[in-house]
Amino acid sequence: MFIHSQYIMHLPFVFFLPLITLCHSPHVVASSPSSPRVLTQGSSLLVEKKHHLISPNRLFTAGFHEIGQNAYCFAIWFSQPMLNGNHTLVWMANRNEPVNGKRSRISLSKRGNLILRDVGQRIWATNTRSNSPLQLQLLDSGNLVLTEFENKSYLWQSFSFPTHTILPNQPFTKDTVLISPRSSTNLSSGFYKLYFDNDNVISLLYSSNEVTSVY
Ligand SMILES: *[C@@H]1O[C@H](CO)[C@@H](O)[C@H](O)[C@H]1NC(C)=O
Ligand SMILES: *[C@@H]1O[C@H](CO)[C@@H](O)[C@H](O)[C@H]1NC(C)=O
Ligand SMILES: *[C@@H]1O[C@H](CO)[C@@H](O)[C@H](O)[C@H]1NC(C)=O
């Protein structure tokens, strides 16, 4: 975090208050009763409660987003809506397998696995595991991370698994594939893929059941 020293001198409370809050409530760090600031081990975000994680700069929000009638994705979006009132989603955990608007939840297990469930059925998971304390938090960059307290390293991060969007400072690597949405109103996986091919040439592929072509 880059904060000009002048600001630190002028705004000591803004900067230190969150740290003080953290010390007093190690288990539930809530900015408001319905929206925790981070997700701790053994806790969940519930679809009905509209639980969200918000980045400290408030630019990004993570939570359940409605993408169709009674169809929700666990997603990250720009907090500020577009002019038409819809949000721009930048990442989705379950773009092709939306969950119900009731009794769906995402939970951080005591063992460090982040699991998305639809009425008890497991839909998606990070398949991570850790014996040391960690938490899920949304960074100012829009990166959703499972952070291990001890060394502040990321056990998992959404930046490593992009869906259809790359944000500023998000690496696009040889293992990254971007898949376009179906349409402007249907965000499930569409027909265009952007990736590095075997010769490390960045390629745009159109692939449907009938046709495959590289641009
Ligand atoms: C807003 O999103 C909803 C649900 O995804 C969609 O049905 C609607 O067409 C969108 N509105 C506009 C103006 O794009
Ligand atoms: C989006 O498109 C997929 C593939 O055609 C379809 O299965 C799904 O029902 C659509 N989702 C919505 C919300 O319309
Ligand atoms: C951070 O700590 C965890 C748990 O002690 C360990 O598994 C992991 O390898 C460490 N990561 C780094 C980058 O040191």
Coordinates of N, CA and C and ligand atoms in Angstrom, one line a residue:
M1 N 0.9 -1.2 0.0 CA 0.0 0.0 0.0 C 0.9 1.2 0.0
F2 N 0.6 2.2 -0.9 CA 1.4 3.4 -1.0 C 0.6 4.5 -0.5
I3 N 1.0 5.0 0.7 CA 0.3 6.2 1.2 C 1.4 7.2 1.5
H4 N 1.1 8.4 1.0 CA 2.1 9.5 1.2 C 2.2 9.8 2.7
S5 N 3.4 10.1 3.1 CA 3.7 10.2 4.5 C 2.8 11.4 5.1
Q6 N 2.6 12.4 4.3 CA 1.7 13.5 4.7 C 0.3 13.0 5.1
Y7 N -0.2 12.0 4.4 CA -1.5 11.5 4.7 C -1.5 10.8 6.0
I8 N -0.4 10.0 6.2 CA -0.4 9.3 7.5 C -0.4 10.2 8.7
M9 N 0.3 11.3 8.5 CA 0.4 12.3 9.6 C -1.0 13.0 9.8
H10 N -1.7 13.2 8.7 CA -3.0 13.9 8.9 C -4.1 13.0 9.2
L11 N -4.0 11.8 8.8 CA -5.2 10.9 9.0 C -4.8 9.6 9.8
P12 N -4.2 9.8 11.0 CA -3.8 8.7 11.8 C -4.9 7.7 12.1
F13 N -6.1 8.2 12.3 CA -7.2 7.3 12.7 C -7.7 6.4 11.6
V14 N -7.8 7.0 10.4 CA -8.3 6.3 9.3 C -7.3 5.1 9.1
F15 N -6.1 5.3 9.2 CA -5.1 4.3 8.9 C -5.0 3.2 10.0
F16 N -5.1 3.7 11.3 CA -4.9 2.7 12.3 C -6.1 2.0 12.9
L17 N -7.2 2.6 12.7 CA -8.5 2.1 13.2 C -8.7 0.6 12.8
P18 N -8.6 0.3 11.5 CA -8.9 -1.1 11.2 C -7.9 -2.1 11.9
L19 N -6.7 -1.7 12.2 CA -5.8 -2.5 12.9 C -6.3 -2.8 14.3
I20 N -6.8 -1.7 14.9 CA -7.3 -1.8 16.3 C -8.5 -2.8 16.3
T21 N -9.4 -2.6 15.3 CA -10.6 -3.4 15.3 C -10.2 -4.9 15.1
L22 N -9.1 -5.1 14.3 CA -8.7 -6.5 14.1 C -8.2 -7.1 15.4
C23 N -7.5 -6.4 16.2 CA -7.0 -6.9 17.5 C -8.1 -7.3 18.5
H24 N -9.2 -6.5 18.4 CA -10.2 -6.8 19.4 C -11.2 -7.9 19.0
S25 N -11.3 -8.2 17.7 CA -12.2 -9.3 17.4 C -11.5 -10.2 16.3
P26 N -10.7 -11.1 16.8 CA -9.9 -11.9 15.9 C -10.8 -12.8 15.0
H27 N -12.0 -13.2 15.4 CA -12.8 -14.2 14.7 C -13.7 -13.5 13.7
V28 N -14.5 -12.5 14.0 CA -15.4 -11.9 13.1 C -15.0 -10.5 13.0
V29 N -14.5 -10.1 11.8 CA -14.1 -8.7 11.6 C -15.1 -8.1 10.6
A30 N -16.1 -7.5 11.2 CA -17.2 -7.0 10.4 C -17.2 -5.5 10.3
S31 N -17.4 -5.0 9.0 CA -17.6 -3.6 8.8 C -19.0 -3.2 9.1
S32 N -19.9 -4.1 8.8 CA -21.3 -3.9 9.2 C -21.9 -5.2 9.5
P33 N -23.0 -5.3 10.2 CA -23.4 -6.7 10.7 C -23.6 -7.6 9.6
S34 N -24.1 -7.2 8.4 CA -24.4 -8.1 7.3 C -23.2 -8.4 6.4
S35 N -22.2 -7.5 6.4 CA -21.1 -7.8 5.5 C -19.8 -7.8 6.2
P36 N -19.2 -9.0 6.3 CA -17.9 -9.1 6.9 C -16.8 -8.5 6.0
R37 N -15.7 -8.0 6.6 CA -14.7 -7.4 5.8 C -13.8 -8.5 5.2
V38 N -13.6 -9.6 5.9 CA -12.9 -10.8 5.5 C -13.7 -12.0 5.9
L39 N -13.4 -13.1 5.2 CA -14.0 -14.4 5.6 C -13.0 -15.2 6.3
T40 N -13.4 -15.6 7.6 CA -12.4 -16.3 8.4 C -12.7 -17.8 8.3
Q41 N -11.8 -18.6 8.8 CA -12.0 -20.1 8.8 C -13.3 -20.5 9.6
G42 N -14.1 -21.3 9.0 CA -15.3 -21.8 9.7 C -16.5 -20.9 9.5
S43 N -16.3 -19.8 8.6 CA -17.5 -19.0 8.4 C -17.9 -19.0 6.9
S44 N -19.1 -18.4 6.6 CA -19.7 -18.5 5.3 C -20.3 -17.2 4.9
L45 N -20.4 -17.0 3.5 CA -21.2 -15.9 3.0 C -22.5 -16.6 2.4
L46 N -23.6 -16.0 2.8 CA -24.9 -16.6 2.4 C -25.6 -15.8 1.3
V47 N -26.1 -16.5 0.4 CA -26.8 -15.8 -0.8 C -28.0 -15.0 -0.3
E48 N -28.8 -15.5 0.6 CA -30.0 -14.7 1.0 C -29.6 -13.4 1.8
K49 N -28.5 -13.5 2.5 CA -28.1 -12.4 3.4 C -27.4 -11.3 2.6
K50 N -27.2 -11.5 1.3 CA -26.4 -10.6 0.5 C -25.1 -10.2 1.1
H51 N -24.4 -11.2 1.7 CA -23.1 -11.0 2.3 C -22.1 -10.6 1.2
H52 N -21.3 -9.6 1.4 CA -20.3 -9.2 0.4 C -19.0 -9.0 1.1
L53 N -17.9 -9.2 0.3 CA -16.6 -8.7 0.7 C -16.3 -7.5 -0.1
I54 N -15.8 -6.4 0.5 CA -15.5 -5.2 -0.3 C -14.1 -4.9 -0.1
S55 N -13.4 -4.5 -1.2 CA -12.0 -4.1 -1.1 C -11.9 -2.9 -0.3
P56 N -10.7 -2.7 0.4 CA -10.5 -1.5 1.3 C -10.8 -0.2 0.5
N57 N -10.4 -0.1 -0.8 CA -10.7 1.1 -1.5 C -12.1 1.2 -2.0
R58 N -12.9 0.1 -1.8 CA -14.4 0.0 -2.1 C -14.6 -0.1 -3.6
L59 N -13.6 -0.2 -4.4 CA -13.7 -0.3 -5.8 C -14.4 -1.6 -6.3
F60 N -14.0 -2.7 -5.5 CA -14.5 -4.0 -5.9 C -15.3 -4.7 -4.8
T61 N -16.3 -5.5 -5.3 CA -17.1 -6.2 -4.4 C -17.1 -7.7 -4.8
A62 N -17.1 -8.6 -3.8 CA -17.2 -10.0 -4.1 C -18.4 -10.6 -3.4
G63 N -19.1 -11.5 -4.0 CA -20.3 -12.0 -3.4 C -21.1 -12.8 -4.4
F64 N -22.4 -13.1 -4.0 CA -23.3 -13.7 -4.9 C -24.0 -12.7 -5.8
H65 N -23.9 -12.9 -7.1 CA -24.5 -11.9 -8.0 C -25.6 -12.6 -8.9
E66 N -26.7 -12.0 -9.0 CA -27.8 -12.7 -9.8 C -27.4 -12.6 -11.3
I67 N -27.5 -13.7 -12.0 CA -27.2 -13.6 -13.4 C -28.3 -14.1 -14.3
G68 N -29.4 -14.5 -13.7 CA -30.6 -14.9 -14.3 C -31.7 -15.2 -13.3
Q69 N -32.8 -15.6 -13.7 CA -33.9 -15.8 -12.7 C -33.5 -16.9 -11.7
N70 N -33.4 -16.6 -10.5 CA -33.0 -17.6 -9.4 C -31.7 -18.3 -9.8
A71 N -30.8 -17.5 -10.4 CA -29.5 -18.1 -10.8 C -28.4 -17.1 -10.3
Y72 N -27.5 -17.6 -9.5 CA -26.5 -16.7 -8.9 C -25.1 -17.3 -9.1
C73 N -24.2 -16.4 -9.3 CA -22.7 -16.7 -9.4 C -22.0 -16.1 -8.3
F74 N -21.0 -16.8 -7.7 CA -20.1 -16.2 -6.8 C -19.1 -15.5 -7.7
A75 N -19.1 -14.1 -7.5 CA -18.4 -13.3 -8.5 C -17.7 -12.1 -7.9
I76 N -16.9 -11.4 -8.6 CA -16.3 -10.2 -8.3 C -16.7 -9.1 -9.3
W77 N -17.1 -8.0 -8.8 CA -17.6 -6.9 -9.8 C -17.1 -5.5 -9.3
F78 N -17.2 -4.6 -10.3 CA -16.9 -3.2 -9.9 C -18.1 -2.7 -9.0
S79 N -17.8 -2.2 -7.9 CA -18.9 -1.8 -7.0 C -19.8 -0.7 -7.6
Q80 N -19.2 0.1 -8.4 CA -20.0 1.2 -9.1 C -20.8 0.6 -10.2
P81 N -22.1 0.7 -10.2 CA -22.9 0.1 -11.3 C -22.7 0.9 -12.6
M82 N -23.1 0.3 -13.7 CA -23.1 1.0 -15.0 C -24.3 1.9 -15.1
L83 N -24.4 2.6 -16.1 CA -25.6 3.6 -16.3 C -26.9 2.8 -16.2
N84 N -26.9 1.6 -16.8 CA -28.2 0.8 -16.9 C -28.5 0.1 -15.5
G85 N -27.6 0.3 -14.5 CA -27.9 -0.2 -13.2 C -27.2 -1.6 -13.0
N86 N -26.8 -2.3 -14.1 CA -26.1 -3.6 -13.9 C -24.7 -3.4 -13.5
H87 N -24.1 -4.4 -13.0 CA -22.7 -4.4 -12.6 C -21.8 -5.1 -13.7
T88 N -20.6 -4.6 -13.7 CA -19.6 -5.3 -14.6 C -18.9 -6.4 -13.8
L89 N -19.1 -7.6 -14.1 CA -18.5 -8.7 -13.4 C -17.1 -8.9 -14.0
V90 N -16.1 -9.1 -13.2 CA -14.7 -9.3 -13.7 C -14.2 -10.7 -13.4
W91 N -14.9 -11.5 -12.6 CA -14.5 -12.8 -12.3 C -15.7 -13.6 -11.8
M92 N -15.7 -14.9 -12.1 CA -16.8 -15.8 -11.6 C -16.3 -17.1 -11.3
A93 N -16.7 -17.7 -10.1 CA -16.3 -19.0 -9.7 C -17.0 -20.1 -10.5
N94 N -18.3 -19.9 -10.7 CA -19.2 -20.9 -11.2 C -20.0 -20.4 -12.4
R95 N -19.3 -19.8 -13.4 CA -20.0 -19.2 -14.5 C -21.0 -20.1 -15.3
N96 N -20.6 -21.4 -15.3 CA -21.4 -22.4 -16.1 C -22.3 -23.2 -15.2
E97 N -22.3 -22.9 -13.9 CA -23.1 -23.7 -13.0 C -23.7 -22.8 -11.9
P98 N -24.6 -21.9 -12.3 CA -25.2 -21.0 -11.3 C -25.9 -21.7 -10.2
V99 N -26.0 -21.1 -9.0 CA -26.6 -21.7 -7.8 C -27.9 -21.0 -7.5
N100 N -28.7 -21.6 -6.7 CA -30.0 -21.1 -6.2 C -29.9 -19.8 -5.4
G101 N -30.9 -19.0 -5.4 CA -31.0 -17.8 -4.6 C -31.4 -18.1 -3.2
K102 N -31.5 -19.4 -2.8 CA -31.8 -19.8 -1.5 C -30.9 -20.9 -1.0
R103 N -30.3 -20.8 0.1 CA -29.5 -21.8 0.8 C -28.2 -22.1 0.1
S104 N -27.8 -21.2 -0.8 CA -26.4 -21.3 -1.4 C -25.5 -20.6 -0.5
R105 N -24.3 -21.1 -0.4 CA -23.3 -20.4 0.5 C -21.9 -20.7 0.0
I106 N -21.0 -19.9 0.4 CA -19.6 -20.1 0.1 C -18.9 -20.1 1.5
S107 N -18.1 -21.2 1.8 CA -17.6 -21.3 3.1 C -16.1 -21.6 3.1
L108 N -15.4 -21.0 4.1 CA -14.0 -21.3 4.2 C -13.8 -22.3 5.3
S109 N -13.4 -23.5 5.0 CA -13.4 -24.6 6.0 C -12.2 -24.4 6.9
K110 N -12.3 -25.1 8.1 CA -11.2 -25.0 9.0 C -9.9 -25.4 8.5
R111 N -10.0 -26.3 7.5 CA -8.7 -26.8 6.8 C -8.2 -25.9 5.7
G112 N -9.0 -24.9 5.4 CA -8.4 -23.9 4.4 C -9.0 -24.1 3.0
N113 N -10.1 -24.9 2.8 CA -10.7 -25.1 1.5 C -11.8 -24.1 1.4
L114 N -11.9 -23.4 0.3 CA -13.0 -22.5 0.0 C -14.0 -23.2 -0.9
I115 N -15.3 -23.4 -0.3 CA -16.2 -24.3 -1.0 C -17.5 -23.6 -1.3
L116 N -18.0 -23.7 -2.5 CA -19.3 -23.1 -2.9 C -20.3 -24.2 -3.0
R117 N -21.4 -24.0 -2.2 CA -22.4 -25.1 -2.2 C -23.8 -24.6 -2.6
D118 N -24.5 -25.4 -3.3 CA -25.9 -25.1 -3.7 C -26.8 -26.1 -3.0
V119 N -27.5 -25.6 -2.0 CA -28.4 -26.5 -1.1 C -27.6 -27.8 -0.8
G120 N -26.4 -27.6 -0.2 CA -25.7 -28.8 0.3 C -24.8 -29.4 -0.8
Q121 N -25.1 -29.2 -2.1 CA -24.3 -29.8 -3.1 C -23.1 -29.0 -3.4
R122 N -21.9 -29.7 -3.5 CA -20.7 -28.9 -3.8 C -20.6 -28.6 -5.3
I123 N -20.5 -27.3 -5.6 CA -20.5 -26.8 -7.0 C -19.0 -26.5 -7.4
W124 N -18.3 -25.9 -6.5 CA -16.9 -25.4 -6.9 C -16.1 -25.3 -5.6
A125 N -14.8 -25.5 -5.7 CA -13.9 -25.3 -4.5 C -12.5 -24.9 -5.0
T126 N -11.8 -24.3 -4.1 CA -10.4 -24.0 -4.5 C -9.5 -25.2 -4.3
N127 N -10.0 -26.2 -3.6 CA -9.2 -27.4 -3.3 C -7.9 -27.1 -2.6
T128 N -7.9 -26.2 -1.7 CA -6.7 -25.8 -1.0 C -6.8 -26.4 0.4
R129 N -5.6 -26.4 1.0 CA -5.5 -27.0 2.4 C -4.3 -26.3 3.1
S130 N -4.6 -26.0 4.4 CA -3.5 -25.4 5.1 C -3.6 -25.7 6.6
N131 N -2.5 -25.9 7.3 CA -2.6 -26.1 8.7 C -2.4 -24.8 9.5
S132 N -2.1 -23.8 8.7 CA -1.8 -22.5 9.4 C -3.0 -21.6 9.2
P133 N -3.2 -20.6 10.1 CA -4.4 -19.7 10.0 C -4.4 -18.9 8.7
L134 N -5.6 -18.7 8.1 CA -5.7 -17.9 6.9 C -7.1 -17.3 6.9
Q135 N -7.2 -16.4 5.9 CA -8.5 -15.7 5.7 C -8.7 -15.4 4.2
L136 N -9.9 -15.2 3.8 CA -10.2 -14.8 2.5 C -10.5 -13.3 2.5
Q137 N -9.8 -12.6 1.6 CA -10.0 -11.1 1.5 C -9.9 -10.6 0.1
L138 N -10.6 -9.5 -0.2 CA -10.6 -8.9 -1.5 C -9.7 -7.7 -1.5
L139 N -8.6 -7.8 -2.3 CA -7.6 -6.7 -2.3 C -8.1 -5.5 -3.2
D140 N -7.4 -4.4 -3.0 CA -7.8 -3.2 -3.8 C -7.7 -3.4 -5.3
S141 N -6.8 -4.4 -5.7 CA -6.7 -4.7 -7.1 C -7.8 -5.5 -7.7
G142 N -8.7 -6.0 -6.9 CA -9.8 -6.9 -7.3 C -9.4 -8.3 -7.3
N143 N -8.2 -8.6 -6.7 CA -7.8 -10.0 -6.5 C -8.3 -10.5 -5.2
L144 N -9.0 -11.7 -5.3 CA -9.6 -12.3 -4.1 C -8.6 -13.4 -3.7
V145 N -8.1 -13.3 -2.4 CA -7.0 -14.1 -2.0 C -7.2 -14.8 -0.7
L146 N -6.7 -16.0 -0.7 CA -6.6 -16.8 0.6 C -5.2 -16.5 1.2
T147 N -5.2 -15.7 2.2 CA -3.9 -15.2 2.8 C -3.5 -16.0 4.0
E148 N -2.3 -16.6 4.0 CA -1.8 -17.2 5.2 C -1.2 -16.1 6.1
F149 N -1.6 -16.0 7.4 CA -1.2 -15.0 8.3 C 0.3 -14.9 8.4
E150 N 0.9 -16.1 8.7 CA 2.3 -16.2 9.1 C 3.2 -15.5 8.2
N151 N 3.1 -15.8 6.9 CA 4.1 -15.2 6.0 C 3.4 -14.3 4.9
K152 N 2.1 -14.1 5.1 CA 1.3 -13.2 4.2 C 1.4 -13.7 2.7
S153 N 1.6 -15.0 2.6 CA 1.6 -15.5 1.2 C 0.2 -16.0 0.8
Y154 N -0.1 -16.0 -0.5 CA -1.4 -16.4 -1.0 C -1.4 -17.9 -1.3
L155 N -2.3 -18.6 -0.6 CA -2.5 -20.0 -0.9 C -3.3 -20.2 -2.2
W156 N -4.1 -19.2 -2.5 CA -4.9 -19.3 -3.7 C -5.3 -17.8 -4.0
Q157 N -5.4 -17.5 -5.3 CA -5.8 -16.1 -5.7 C -6.6 -16.2 -7.0
S158 N -7.7 -15.4 -7.1 CA -8.5 -15.4 -8.3 C -7.8 -14.9 -9.5
F159 N -6.7 -14.1 -9.3 CA -5.9 -13.6 -10.4 C -5.3 -14.7 -11.2
S160 N -5.1 -15.9 -10.6 CA -4.5 -17.0 -11.3 C -5.5 -17.8 -12.1
F161 N -6.8 -17.5 -11.9 CA -7.9 -18.2 -12.6 C -8.9 -17.3 -13.2
P162 N -8.4 -16.5 -14.2 CA -9.3 -15.5 -14.8 C -10.5 -16.2 -15.6
T163 N -11.6 -15.5 -15.7 CA -12.7 -16.0 -16.5 C -12.7 -15.4 -17.9
H164 N -13.1 -14.1 -18.0 CA -13.2 -13.4 -19.3 C -12.6 -12.0 -19.2
T165 N -12.0 -11.7 -18.0 CA -11.4 -10.3 -17.8 C -10.1 -10.4 -17.2
I166 N -9.2 -9.5 -17.6 CA -7.9 -9.3 -17.0 C -7.9 -7.9 -16.4
L167 N -7.6 -7.7 -15.2 CA -7.6 -6.4 -14.5 C -6.2 -5.8 -14.6
P168 N -6.0 -4.5 -14.4 CA -4.7 -3.9 -14.3 C -3.8 -4.7 -13.3
N169 N -2.6 -5.0 -13.6 CA -1.6 -5.7 -12.7 C -1.9 -7.2 -12.6
Q170 N -2.9 -7.7 -13.3 CA -3.2 -9.1 -13.3 C -2.3 -9.8 -14.4
P171 N -1.5 -10.7 -14.1 CA -0.6 -11.3 -15.1 C -1.4 -12.2 -16.1
F172 N -1.0 -12.1 -17.3 CA -1.6 -13.0 -18.3 C -0.4 -13.9 -18.7
T173 N -0.5 -15.2 -18.2 CA 0.6 -16.1 -18.3 C 0.4 -17.2 -19.4
K174 N 1.3 -18.1 -19.5 CA 1.2 -19.2 -20.5 C 0.1 -20.2 -20.0
D175 N -0.3 -20.1 -18.8 CA -1.3 -21.0 -18.3 C -2.7 -20.4 -18.2
T176 N -2.8 -19.1 -18.7 CA -4.0 -18.4 -18.5 C -4.8 -18.5 -19.8
V177 N -6.1 -18.7 -19.6 CA -7.0 -18.7 -20.8 C -8.2 -17.8 -20.5
L178 N -8.5 -16.9 -21.4 CA -9.7 -16.1 -21.2 C -10.8 -16.7 -22.2
I179 N -12.0 -16.8 -21.6 CA -13.1 -17.3 -22.5 C -14.2 -16.3 -22.5
S180 N -14.6 -15.9 -23.6 CA -15.6 -14.8 -23.8 C -16.9 -15.3 -23.2
P181 N -17.8 -14.4 -22.8 CA -19.1 -14.8 -22.4 C -20.0 -15.2 -23.7
R182 N -21.1 -15.9 -23.4 CA -22.0 -16.3 -24.5 C -22.5 -15.1 -25.3
S183 N -22.9 -14.1 -24.5 CA -23.5 -12.9 -25.1 C -23.4 -11.8 -24.0
S184 N -23.9 -10.6 -24.3 CA -23.8 -9.5 -23.4 C -24.7 -9.8 -22.2
T185 N -25.7 -10.6 -22.3 CA -26.6 -10.9 -21.1 C -26.4 -12.3 -20.5
N186 N -25.6 -13.1 -21.2 CA -25.4 -14.5 -20.7 C -23.9 -14.7 -20.5
L187 N -23.4 -14.7 -19.3 CA -22.0 -14.7 -19.0 C -21.4 -16.1 -19.0
S188 N -22.1 -17.1 -19.3 CA -21.5 -18.5 -19.3 C -20.5 -18.6 -20.4
S189 N -19.7 -19.6 -20.4 CA -18.5 -19.7 -21.4 C -19.0 -19.6 -22.8
G190 N -18.5 -18.7 -23.6 CA -18.8 -18.5 -25.0 C -17.8 -19.2 -25.9
F191 N -17.7 -18.7 -27.1 CA -17.0 -19.4 -28.2 C -15.5 -18.9 -28.4
Y192 N -15.2 -17.8 -27.8 CA -13.8 -17.2 -28.1 C -12.9 -17.5 -27.0
K193 N -11.7 -17.9 -27.3 CA -10.6 -18.2 -26.3 C -9.4 -17.4 -26.6
L194 N -8.8 -16.8 -25.6 CA -7.5 -16.0 -25.8 C -6.5 -16.7 -24.9
Y195 N -5.4 -17.1 -25.5 CA -4.4 -17.9 -24.7 C -3.0 -17.9 -25.5
F196 N -2.0 -18.3 -24.8 CA -0.7 -18.5 -25.5 C -0.7 -20.0 -26.0
D197 N -0.4 -20.1 -27.3 CA -0.3 -21.5 -27.9 C 1.1 -22.1 -27.6
N198 N 1.3 -23.3 -28.1 CA 2.6 -24.0 -27.8 C 3.8 -23.3 -28.2
D199 N 3.7 -22.4 -29.2 CA 4.8 -21.6 -29.7 C 4.9 -20.3 -29.0
N200 N 4.1 -20.2 -27.9 CA 4.1 -18.9 -27.1 C 3.6 -17.7 -28.0
V201 N 2.8 -18.0 -28.9 CA 2.1 -17.0 -29.7 C 0.8 -16.8 -29.1
I202 N 0.4 -15.5 -28.9 CA -0.9 -15.3 -28.3 C -2.0 -15.5 -29.4
S203 N -3.0 -16.3 -29.0 CA -3.9 -16.7 -30.1 C -5.3 -16.5 -29.6
L204 N -6.1 -16.2 -30.6 CA -7.6 -16.0 -30.4 C -8.2 -17.1 -31.2
L205 N -8.9 -18.0 -30.5 CA -9.6 -19.1 -31.1 C -11.1 -19.0 -31.0
Y206 N -11.7 -19.3 -32.2 CA -13.2 -19.4 -32.2 C -13.5 -20.9 -32.2
S207 N -14.3 -21.4 -31.3 CA -14.5 -22.8 -31.3 C -16.0 -23.1 -30.9
S208 N -16.7 -23.6 -31.8 CA -18.1 -24.0 -31.5 C -18.2 -25.5 -31.9
N209 N -19.3 -26.1 -31.8 CA -19.5 -27.5 -32.2 C -19.1 -27.8 -33.6
E210 N -19.4 -26.8 -34.5 CA -19.2 -27.0 -35.9 C -17.9 -26.5 -36.4
V211 N -17.4 -25.4 -35.9 CA -16.3 -24.7 -36.5 C -15.2 -24.4 -35.5
T212 N -13.9 -24.6 -35.8 CA -12.8 -24.1 -35.0 C -11.9 -23.3 -35.9
S213 N -11.6 -22.1 -35.5 CA -10.6 -21.4 -36.3 C -9.8 -20.5 -35.5
V214 N -8.5 -20.4 -35.8 CA -7.6 -19.5 -35.1 C -7.4 -18.2 -35.9
Y215 N -7.4 -17.1 -35.2 CA -7.2 -15.9 -35.9 C -5.8 -15.5 -35.9
Ligands
LIG1 C1 -29.1 -6.4 -16.7 O1 -28.9 -7.7 -16.2 C2 -30.0 -8.6 -16.3 C3 -29.7 -9.9 -15.7 O2 -28.4 -10.4 -16.1 C4 -30.4 -8.7 -17.8 O3 -31.5 -9.6 -18.0 C5 -30.7 -7.4 -18.4 O4 -30.9 -7.5 -19.8 C6 -29.5 -6.4 -18.1 N1 -29.9 -5.1 -18.5 C7 -29.3 -4.4 -19.5 C8 -29.8 -3.1 -19.8 O5 -28.3 -4.9 -20.1
LIG2 C1 -26.7 -19.2 -21.0 O1 -26.3 -20.0 -22.1 C2 -26.1 -21.3 -21.8 C3 -25.6 -22.1 -23.0 O2 -26.5 -21.9 -24.1 C4 -27.5 -21.9 -21.3 O3 -27.3 -23.2 -20.9 C5 -27.9 -21.1 -20.0 O4 -29.2 -21.5 -19.6 C6 -28.0 -19.6 -20.4 N1 -28.1 -18.9 -19.1 C7 -29.0 -17.9 -19.0 C8 -29.1 -17.2 -17.7 O5 -29.8 -17.6 -19.9
LIG3 C1 3.8 -19.9 4.2 O1 3.5 -20.6 5.3 C2 2.8 -21.8 5.1 C3 2.3 -22.4 6.4 O2 3.3 -22.3 7.4 C4 3.6 -22.7 4.2 O3 2.9 -23.9 3.9 C5 4.0 -22.0 2.9 O4 4.8 -22.8 2.2 C6 4.6 -20.7 3.3 N1 4.8 -20.0 2.0 C7 6.0 -19.3 1.7 C8 6.0 -18.6 0.4 O5 6.9 -19.2 2.5

